Coordinates of C-alpha atoms in Angstrom, one line a residue:
X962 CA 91.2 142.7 79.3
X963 CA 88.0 141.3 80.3
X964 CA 88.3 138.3 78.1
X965 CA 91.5 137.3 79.1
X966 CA 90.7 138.0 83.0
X967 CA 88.2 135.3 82.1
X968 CA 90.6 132.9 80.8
X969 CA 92.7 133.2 84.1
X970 CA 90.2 132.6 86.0
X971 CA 89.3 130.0 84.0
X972 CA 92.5 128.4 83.8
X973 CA 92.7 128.7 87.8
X974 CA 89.6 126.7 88.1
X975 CA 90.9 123.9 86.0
X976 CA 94.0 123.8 87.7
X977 CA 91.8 124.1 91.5
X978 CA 89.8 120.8 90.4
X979 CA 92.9 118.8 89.3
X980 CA 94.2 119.6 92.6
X981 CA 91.5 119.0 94.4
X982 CA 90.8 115.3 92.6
X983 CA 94.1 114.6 92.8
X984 CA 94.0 114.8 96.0
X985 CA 91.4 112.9 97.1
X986 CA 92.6 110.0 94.9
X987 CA 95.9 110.0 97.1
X988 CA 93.5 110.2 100.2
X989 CA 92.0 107.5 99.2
X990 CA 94.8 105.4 98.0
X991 CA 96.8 106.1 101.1
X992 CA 94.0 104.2 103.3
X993 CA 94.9 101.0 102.1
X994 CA 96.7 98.7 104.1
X995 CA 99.6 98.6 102.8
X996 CA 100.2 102.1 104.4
X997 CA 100.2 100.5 107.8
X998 CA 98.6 102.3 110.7
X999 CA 99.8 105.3 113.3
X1000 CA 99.4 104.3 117.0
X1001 CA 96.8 105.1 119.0
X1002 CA 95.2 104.5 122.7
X1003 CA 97.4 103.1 125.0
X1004 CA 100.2 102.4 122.2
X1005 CA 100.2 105.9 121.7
X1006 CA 100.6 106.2 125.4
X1007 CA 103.5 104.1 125.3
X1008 CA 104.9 106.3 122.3
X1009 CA 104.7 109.5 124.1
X1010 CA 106.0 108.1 127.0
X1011 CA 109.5 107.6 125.7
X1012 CA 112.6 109.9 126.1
X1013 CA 113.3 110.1 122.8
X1014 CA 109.8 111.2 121.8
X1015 CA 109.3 114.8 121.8
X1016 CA 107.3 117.3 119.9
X1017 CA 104.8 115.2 118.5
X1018 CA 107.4 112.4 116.8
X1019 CA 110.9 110.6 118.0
X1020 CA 114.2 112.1 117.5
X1021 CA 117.7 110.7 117.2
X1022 CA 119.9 111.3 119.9
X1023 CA 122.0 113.8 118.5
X1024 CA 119.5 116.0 115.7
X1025 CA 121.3 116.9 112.5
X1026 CA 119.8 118.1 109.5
X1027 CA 119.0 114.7 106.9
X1028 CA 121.3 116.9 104.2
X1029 CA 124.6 117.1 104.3
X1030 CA 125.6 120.9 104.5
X1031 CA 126.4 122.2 101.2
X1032 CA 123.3 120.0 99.6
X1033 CA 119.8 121.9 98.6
X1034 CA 117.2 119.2 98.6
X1035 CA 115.8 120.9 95.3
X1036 CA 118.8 120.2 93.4
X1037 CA 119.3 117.1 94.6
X1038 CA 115.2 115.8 93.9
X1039 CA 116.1 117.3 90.1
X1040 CA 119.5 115.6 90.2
X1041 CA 118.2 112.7 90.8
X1042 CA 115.4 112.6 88.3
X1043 CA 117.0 114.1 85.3
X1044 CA 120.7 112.8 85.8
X1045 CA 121.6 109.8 83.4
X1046 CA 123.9 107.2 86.5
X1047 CA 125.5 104.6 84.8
X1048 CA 125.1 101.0 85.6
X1049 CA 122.3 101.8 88.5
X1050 CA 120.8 98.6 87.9
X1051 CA 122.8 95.0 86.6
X1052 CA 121.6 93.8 83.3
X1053 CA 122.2 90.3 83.9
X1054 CA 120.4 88.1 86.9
X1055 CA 122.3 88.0 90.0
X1056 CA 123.3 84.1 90.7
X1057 CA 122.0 83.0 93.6
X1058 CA 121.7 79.4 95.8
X1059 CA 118.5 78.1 97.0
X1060 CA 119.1 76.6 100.2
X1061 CA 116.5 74.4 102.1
X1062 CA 115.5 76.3 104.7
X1063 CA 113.1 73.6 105.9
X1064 CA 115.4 71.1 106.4
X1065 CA 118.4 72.6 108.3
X1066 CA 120.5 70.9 111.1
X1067 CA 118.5 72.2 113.8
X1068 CA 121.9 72.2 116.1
X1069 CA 123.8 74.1 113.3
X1070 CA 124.2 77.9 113.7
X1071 CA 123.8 79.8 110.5
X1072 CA 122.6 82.0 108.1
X1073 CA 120.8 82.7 105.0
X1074 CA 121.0 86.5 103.2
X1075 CA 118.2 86.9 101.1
X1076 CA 119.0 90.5 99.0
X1077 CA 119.4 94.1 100.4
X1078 CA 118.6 94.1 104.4
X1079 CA 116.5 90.6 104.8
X1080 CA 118.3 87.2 105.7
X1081 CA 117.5 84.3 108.3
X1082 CA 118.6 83.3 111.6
X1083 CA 119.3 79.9 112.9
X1084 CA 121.1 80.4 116.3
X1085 CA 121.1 77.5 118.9
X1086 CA 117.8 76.6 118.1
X1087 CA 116.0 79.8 117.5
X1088 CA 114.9 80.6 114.0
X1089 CA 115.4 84.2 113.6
X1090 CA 114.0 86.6 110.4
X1091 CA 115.0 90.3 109.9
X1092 CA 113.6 92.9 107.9
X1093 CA 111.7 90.3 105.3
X1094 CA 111.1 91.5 102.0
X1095 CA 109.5 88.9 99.4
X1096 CA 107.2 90.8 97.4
X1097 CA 109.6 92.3 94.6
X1098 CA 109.3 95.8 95.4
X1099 CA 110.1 98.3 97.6
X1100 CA 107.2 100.4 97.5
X1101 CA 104.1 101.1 97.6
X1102 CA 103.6 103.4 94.0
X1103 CA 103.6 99.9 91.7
X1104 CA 106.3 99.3 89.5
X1105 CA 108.8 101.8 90.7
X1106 CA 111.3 100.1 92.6
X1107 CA 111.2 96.4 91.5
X1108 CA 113.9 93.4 92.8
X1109 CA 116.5 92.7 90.3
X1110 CA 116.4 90.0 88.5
X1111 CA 117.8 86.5 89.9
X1112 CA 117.2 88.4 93.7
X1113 CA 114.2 87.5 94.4
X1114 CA 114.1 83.3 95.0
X1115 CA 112.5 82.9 98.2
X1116 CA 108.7 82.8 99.2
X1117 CA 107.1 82.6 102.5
X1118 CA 106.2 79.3 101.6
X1119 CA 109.9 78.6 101.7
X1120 CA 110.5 79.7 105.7
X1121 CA 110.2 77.4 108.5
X1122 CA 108.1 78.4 111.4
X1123 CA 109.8 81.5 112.8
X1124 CA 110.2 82.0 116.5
X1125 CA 111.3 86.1 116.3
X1126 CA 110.7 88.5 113.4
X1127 CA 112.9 91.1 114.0
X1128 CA 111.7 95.0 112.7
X1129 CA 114.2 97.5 112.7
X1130 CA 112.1 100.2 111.1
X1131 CA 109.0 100.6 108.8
X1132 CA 110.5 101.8 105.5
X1133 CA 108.9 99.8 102.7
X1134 CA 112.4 98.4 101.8
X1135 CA 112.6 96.6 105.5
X1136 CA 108.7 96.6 106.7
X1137 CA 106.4 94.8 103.4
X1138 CA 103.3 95.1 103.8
X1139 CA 102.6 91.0 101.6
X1140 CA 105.1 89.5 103.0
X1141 CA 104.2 90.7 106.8
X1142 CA 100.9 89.7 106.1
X1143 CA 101.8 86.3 104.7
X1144 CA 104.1 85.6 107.5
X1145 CA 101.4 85.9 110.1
X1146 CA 101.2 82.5 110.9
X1147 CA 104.6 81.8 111.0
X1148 CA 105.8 83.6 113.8
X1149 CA 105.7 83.6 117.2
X1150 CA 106.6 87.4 118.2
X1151 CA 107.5 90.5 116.4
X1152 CA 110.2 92.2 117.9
X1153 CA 110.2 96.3 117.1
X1154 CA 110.7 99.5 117.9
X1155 CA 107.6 101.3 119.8
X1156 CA 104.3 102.4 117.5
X1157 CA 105.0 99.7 114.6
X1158 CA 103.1 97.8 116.5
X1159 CA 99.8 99.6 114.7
X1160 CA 100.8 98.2 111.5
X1161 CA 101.1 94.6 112.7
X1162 CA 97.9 94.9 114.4
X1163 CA 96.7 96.3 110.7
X1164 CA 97.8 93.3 108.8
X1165 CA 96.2 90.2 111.8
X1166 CA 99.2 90.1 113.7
X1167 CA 97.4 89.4 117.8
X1168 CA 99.0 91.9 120.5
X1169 CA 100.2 88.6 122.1
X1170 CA 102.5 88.2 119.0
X1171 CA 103.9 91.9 119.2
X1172 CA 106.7 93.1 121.7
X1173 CA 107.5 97.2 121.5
X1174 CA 110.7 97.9 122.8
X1175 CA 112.0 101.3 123.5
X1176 CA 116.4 101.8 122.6
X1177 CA 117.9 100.6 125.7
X1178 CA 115.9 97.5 126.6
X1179 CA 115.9 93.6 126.2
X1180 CA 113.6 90.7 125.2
X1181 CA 115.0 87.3 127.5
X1182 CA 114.6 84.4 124.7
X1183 CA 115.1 81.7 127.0
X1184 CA 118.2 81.4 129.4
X1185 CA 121.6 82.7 128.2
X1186 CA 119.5 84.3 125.2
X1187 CA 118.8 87.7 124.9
X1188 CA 118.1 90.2 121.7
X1189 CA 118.7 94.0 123.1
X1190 CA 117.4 96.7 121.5
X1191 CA 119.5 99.5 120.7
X1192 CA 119.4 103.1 119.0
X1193 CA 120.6 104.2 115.3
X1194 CA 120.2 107.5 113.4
X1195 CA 117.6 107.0 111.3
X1196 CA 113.5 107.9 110.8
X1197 CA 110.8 106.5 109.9
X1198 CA 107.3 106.8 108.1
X1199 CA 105.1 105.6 105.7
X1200 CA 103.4 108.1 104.2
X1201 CA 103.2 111.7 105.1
X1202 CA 103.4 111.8 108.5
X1203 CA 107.0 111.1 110.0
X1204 CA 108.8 109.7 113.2
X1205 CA 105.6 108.0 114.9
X1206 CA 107.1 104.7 115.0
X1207 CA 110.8 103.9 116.4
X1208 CA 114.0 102.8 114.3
X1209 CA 116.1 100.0 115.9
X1210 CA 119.2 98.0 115.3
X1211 CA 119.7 94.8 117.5
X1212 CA 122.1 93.1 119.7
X1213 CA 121.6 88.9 119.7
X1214 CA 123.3 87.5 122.7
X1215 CA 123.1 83.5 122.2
X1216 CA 125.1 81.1 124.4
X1217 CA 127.4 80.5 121.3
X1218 CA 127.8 83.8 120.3
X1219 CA 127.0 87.7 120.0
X1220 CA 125.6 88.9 116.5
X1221 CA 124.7 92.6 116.0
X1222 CA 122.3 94.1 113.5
X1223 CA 122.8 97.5 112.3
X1224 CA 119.5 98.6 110.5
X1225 CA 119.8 101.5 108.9
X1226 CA 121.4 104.9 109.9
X1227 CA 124.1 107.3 109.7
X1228 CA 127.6 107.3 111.7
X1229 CA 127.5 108.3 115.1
X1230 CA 129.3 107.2 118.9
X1231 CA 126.7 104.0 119.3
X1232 CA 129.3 101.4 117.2
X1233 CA 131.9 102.6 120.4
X1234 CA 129.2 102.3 122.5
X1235 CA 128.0 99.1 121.7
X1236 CA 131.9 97.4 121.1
X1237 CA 132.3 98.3 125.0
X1238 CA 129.0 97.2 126.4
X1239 CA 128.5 93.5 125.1
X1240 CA 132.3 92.6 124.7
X1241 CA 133.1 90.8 121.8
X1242 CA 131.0 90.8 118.5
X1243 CA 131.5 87.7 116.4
X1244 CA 129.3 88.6 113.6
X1245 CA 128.4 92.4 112.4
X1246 CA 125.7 92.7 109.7
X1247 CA 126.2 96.0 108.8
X1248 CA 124.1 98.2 106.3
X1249 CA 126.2 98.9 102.9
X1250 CA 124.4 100.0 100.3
X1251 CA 122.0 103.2 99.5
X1252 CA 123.8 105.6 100.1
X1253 CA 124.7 109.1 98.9
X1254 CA 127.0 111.6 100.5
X1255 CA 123.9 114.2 100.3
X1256 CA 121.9 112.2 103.2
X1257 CA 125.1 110.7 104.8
X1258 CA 123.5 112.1 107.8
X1259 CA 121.0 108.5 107.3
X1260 CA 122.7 106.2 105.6
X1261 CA 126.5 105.2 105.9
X1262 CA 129.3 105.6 103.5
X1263 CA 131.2 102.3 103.1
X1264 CA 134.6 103.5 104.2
X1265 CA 132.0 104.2 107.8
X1266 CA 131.2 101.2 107.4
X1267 CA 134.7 99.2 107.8
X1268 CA 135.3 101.8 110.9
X1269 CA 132.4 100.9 112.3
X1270 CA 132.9 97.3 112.4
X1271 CA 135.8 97.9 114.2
X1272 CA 134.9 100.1 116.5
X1273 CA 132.5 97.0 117.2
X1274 CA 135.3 94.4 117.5
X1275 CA 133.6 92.9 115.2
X1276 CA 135.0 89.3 113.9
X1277 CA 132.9 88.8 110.8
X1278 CA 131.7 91.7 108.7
X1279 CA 128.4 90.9 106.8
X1280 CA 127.6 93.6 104.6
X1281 CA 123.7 94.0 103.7
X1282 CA 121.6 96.7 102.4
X1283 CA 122.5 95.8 98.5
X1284 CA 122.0 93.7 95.6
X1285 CA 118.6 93.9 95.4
X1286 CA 117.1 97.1 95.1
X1287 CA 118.4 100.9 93.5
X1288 CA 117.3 103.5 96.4
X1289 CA 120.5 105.5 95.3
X1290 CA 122.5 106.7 92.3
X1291 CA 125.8 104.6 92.8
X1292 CA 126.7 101.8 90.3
X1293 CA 124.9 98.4 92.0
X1294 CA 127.7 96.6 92.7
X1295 CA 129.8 99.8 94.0
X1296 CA 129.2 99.0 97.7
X1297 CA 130.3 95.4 97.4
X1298 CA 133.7 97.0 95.7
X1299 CA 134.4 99.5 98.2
X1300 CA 133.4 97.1 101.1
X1301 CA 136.0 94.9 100.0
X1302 CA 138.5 97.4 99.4
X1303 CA 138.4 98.7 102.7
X1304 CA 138.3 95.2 104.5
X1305 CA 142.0 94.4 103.0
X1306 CA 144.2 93.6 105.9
X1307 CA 141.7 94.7 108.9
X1308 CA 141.2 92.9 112.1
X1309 CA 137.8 91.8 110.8
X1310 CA 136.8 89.0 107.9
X1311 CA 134.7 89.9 105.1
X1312 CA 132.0 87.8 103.9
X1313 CA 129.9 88.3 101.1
X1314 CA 127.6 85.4 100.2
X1315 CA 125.2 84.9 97.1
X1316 CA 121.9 84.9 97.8
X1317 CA 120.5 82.0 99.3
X1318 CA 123.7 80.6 100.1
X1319 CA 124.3 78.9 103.7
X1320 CA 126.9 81.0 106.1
X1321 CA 127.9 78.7 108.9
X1322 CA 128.7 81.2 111.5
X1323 CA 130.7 79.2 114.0
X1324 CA 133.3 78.4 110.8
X1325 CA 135.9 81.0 110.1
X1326 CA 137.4 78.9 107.2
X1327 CA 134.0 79.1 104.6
X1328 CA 135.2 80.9 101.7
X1329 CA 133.0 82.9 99.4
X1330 CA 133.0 84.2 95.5
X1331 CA 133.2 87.5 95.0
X1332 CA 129.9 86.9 92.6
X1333 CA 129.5 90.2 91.6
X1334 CA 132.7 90.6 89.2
X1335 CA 131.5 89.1 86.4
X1336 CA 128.1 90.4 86.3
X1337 CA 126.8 93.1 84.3

């Protein structure tokens, strides 16, 4: 009895040490900058300041569980891990156009997608960038979630100077810690929610080049041209520590035209909401893609989706948040299949470039492929 109380304790010690090393190598490897930062000082002022920050992180409006009911996150960790999904990822390269970014009509309203939530913005005369992701991956444990192949054409080095970089939350997937950091001298202001202003400040950005906004407010552009800030049901955080740092989508209000950016979040009254408020929507780019019914609560189902956009009175239904990278178990090109199954005989068009390829928003004619059939 002695000699195997020895080998318990033993055994116990072992396991104490691994634990123990392991987790100062994840200390330590969560200090590098690619983490970002957590406000503090008077941006942690401004943080705790806001309505929708309480008990030490923000909330969505309306708090639901991030499971659906029904769901045990156990099950659905082991599901997801040890469950064989077909056709997660496309074997062959996604086709793509590489347009000159550089070179532009300056006059000429449009739009680049560049795979999953990141495209540009050229809209009467401001250059515009949301959500840039460049860097091939989607997170910070290396060579987990790569960019598929044929999705990844454009470089920093391939952006004109940028007036706004919009943010509309700090999920590795939307916020990239190279590509940020490359961009710095690029753009004139960052535009995001309140406490992602610590990981700017991280990576060089100046406080002159970083605007905070709570849900509910505006930036004024120049005359005629404002970008409002406004809430989605979401979270954020990017690494153990949660909800320090707000999640956005955005409402572009340009002389020519209104354009609304959903970010990413789950279904709630804000499409109604937002439809009323700003009047007509001529362009919604709407997250589709990701999703799961377990954390519908986060991330919207496609047939939400197509109700969303009209709930916006939408004209144009851009669907991102695809194409790119697997963050779910669905076939890849599922989301681009329901989307357009859903958009048959709505009050809304459906557009679904390639990558890279120009969308010349004041044209309602521009056709485009549905690329996706054909690939595997």
């Amino acid at each position: 009895m002695k000699r195997t109380g020895k080998i318990v304790k033993r055994i116990l010690f072992i396991l104490l040490g691994f634990v123990a090393v392991l987790s100062i190598l994840v200390y330590f490897y969560m200090r590098q900058s690619e983490f970002g930062a957590l406000p503090e000082g008077k941006r942690l002022e401004m943080v705790q300041a806001s309505p929708h920050y309480k008990n030490g992180k923000f909330r969505n409006l309306v708090e639901r569980p991030v499971l659906t009911e029904g769901y045990n996150m156990t099950k659905v960790i082991y599901t997801t891990l040890f469950t064989d999904f077909p056709n997660r990822n496309p074997i062959d390269s996604l086709p793509s156009v590489k347009t000159n970014l550089k070179t532009l009509n300056p006059q000429e309203n449009a739009l680049v997608w560049f795979g999953h939530s990141s495209f540009f913005l050229q809209l009467d005369g401001i250059k515009i960038i949301a959500d840039p992701v460049f860097s091939g991956k989607a997170s910070p444990i290396p060579g987990s979630i790569k960019a598929y192949k044929g999705s990844d054409i454009y470089t920093v080095a391939d952006l004109p100077d940028i007036d706004y970089l919009l943010l509309s939350h700090d999920h590795y997937d939307h916020l990239d810690h190279e590509t940020v950091s490359a961009l710095q001298k690029k753009v004139k202001f960052v535009i995001c929610g309140l406490g992602n202003g610590a990981h700017f400040e991280r990576w060089g950005y100046t406080s002159e080049q970083i605007i905070e906004k709570d849900w509910y407010e505006s930036v004024e552009i120049k005359p005629g041209f404002k970008i409002f800030t406004e809430s989605t049901h979401h979270e954020s955080g990017r690494g153990f520590i949660s909800g320090q740092a707000l999640w956005l989508s955005f409402l572009i209000q340009a002389p020519s035209m209104n354009i609304y950016y959903s970010g990413d979040g789950g279904r709630d009254d804000r499409f109604k909401t937002i439809g009323s408020k700003y009047g007509k929507i001529d362009w919604a780019i709407m997250e589709c893609g990701q999703y799961n019914k377990a954390w519908q609560s986060v991330h919207e189902l496609p047939e939400e989706v197509a109700l969303a956009t009209k709930e916006l009175h939408a004209q144009n239904l851009l669907p991102v948040h695809h194409s790119k990278f697997t963050l779910a178990n669905h076939p890849w090109k599922e989301p681009l299949e329901k989307i357009s199954e859903l958009s048959k005989n709505q009050p809304y068009r459906l557009t679904t470039p390639m990558i890279g390829e120009l969308v010349q928003l004041d044209s309602q004619r521009q056709q485009f492929k549905e690329w996706w059939k054909n690939i595997h």
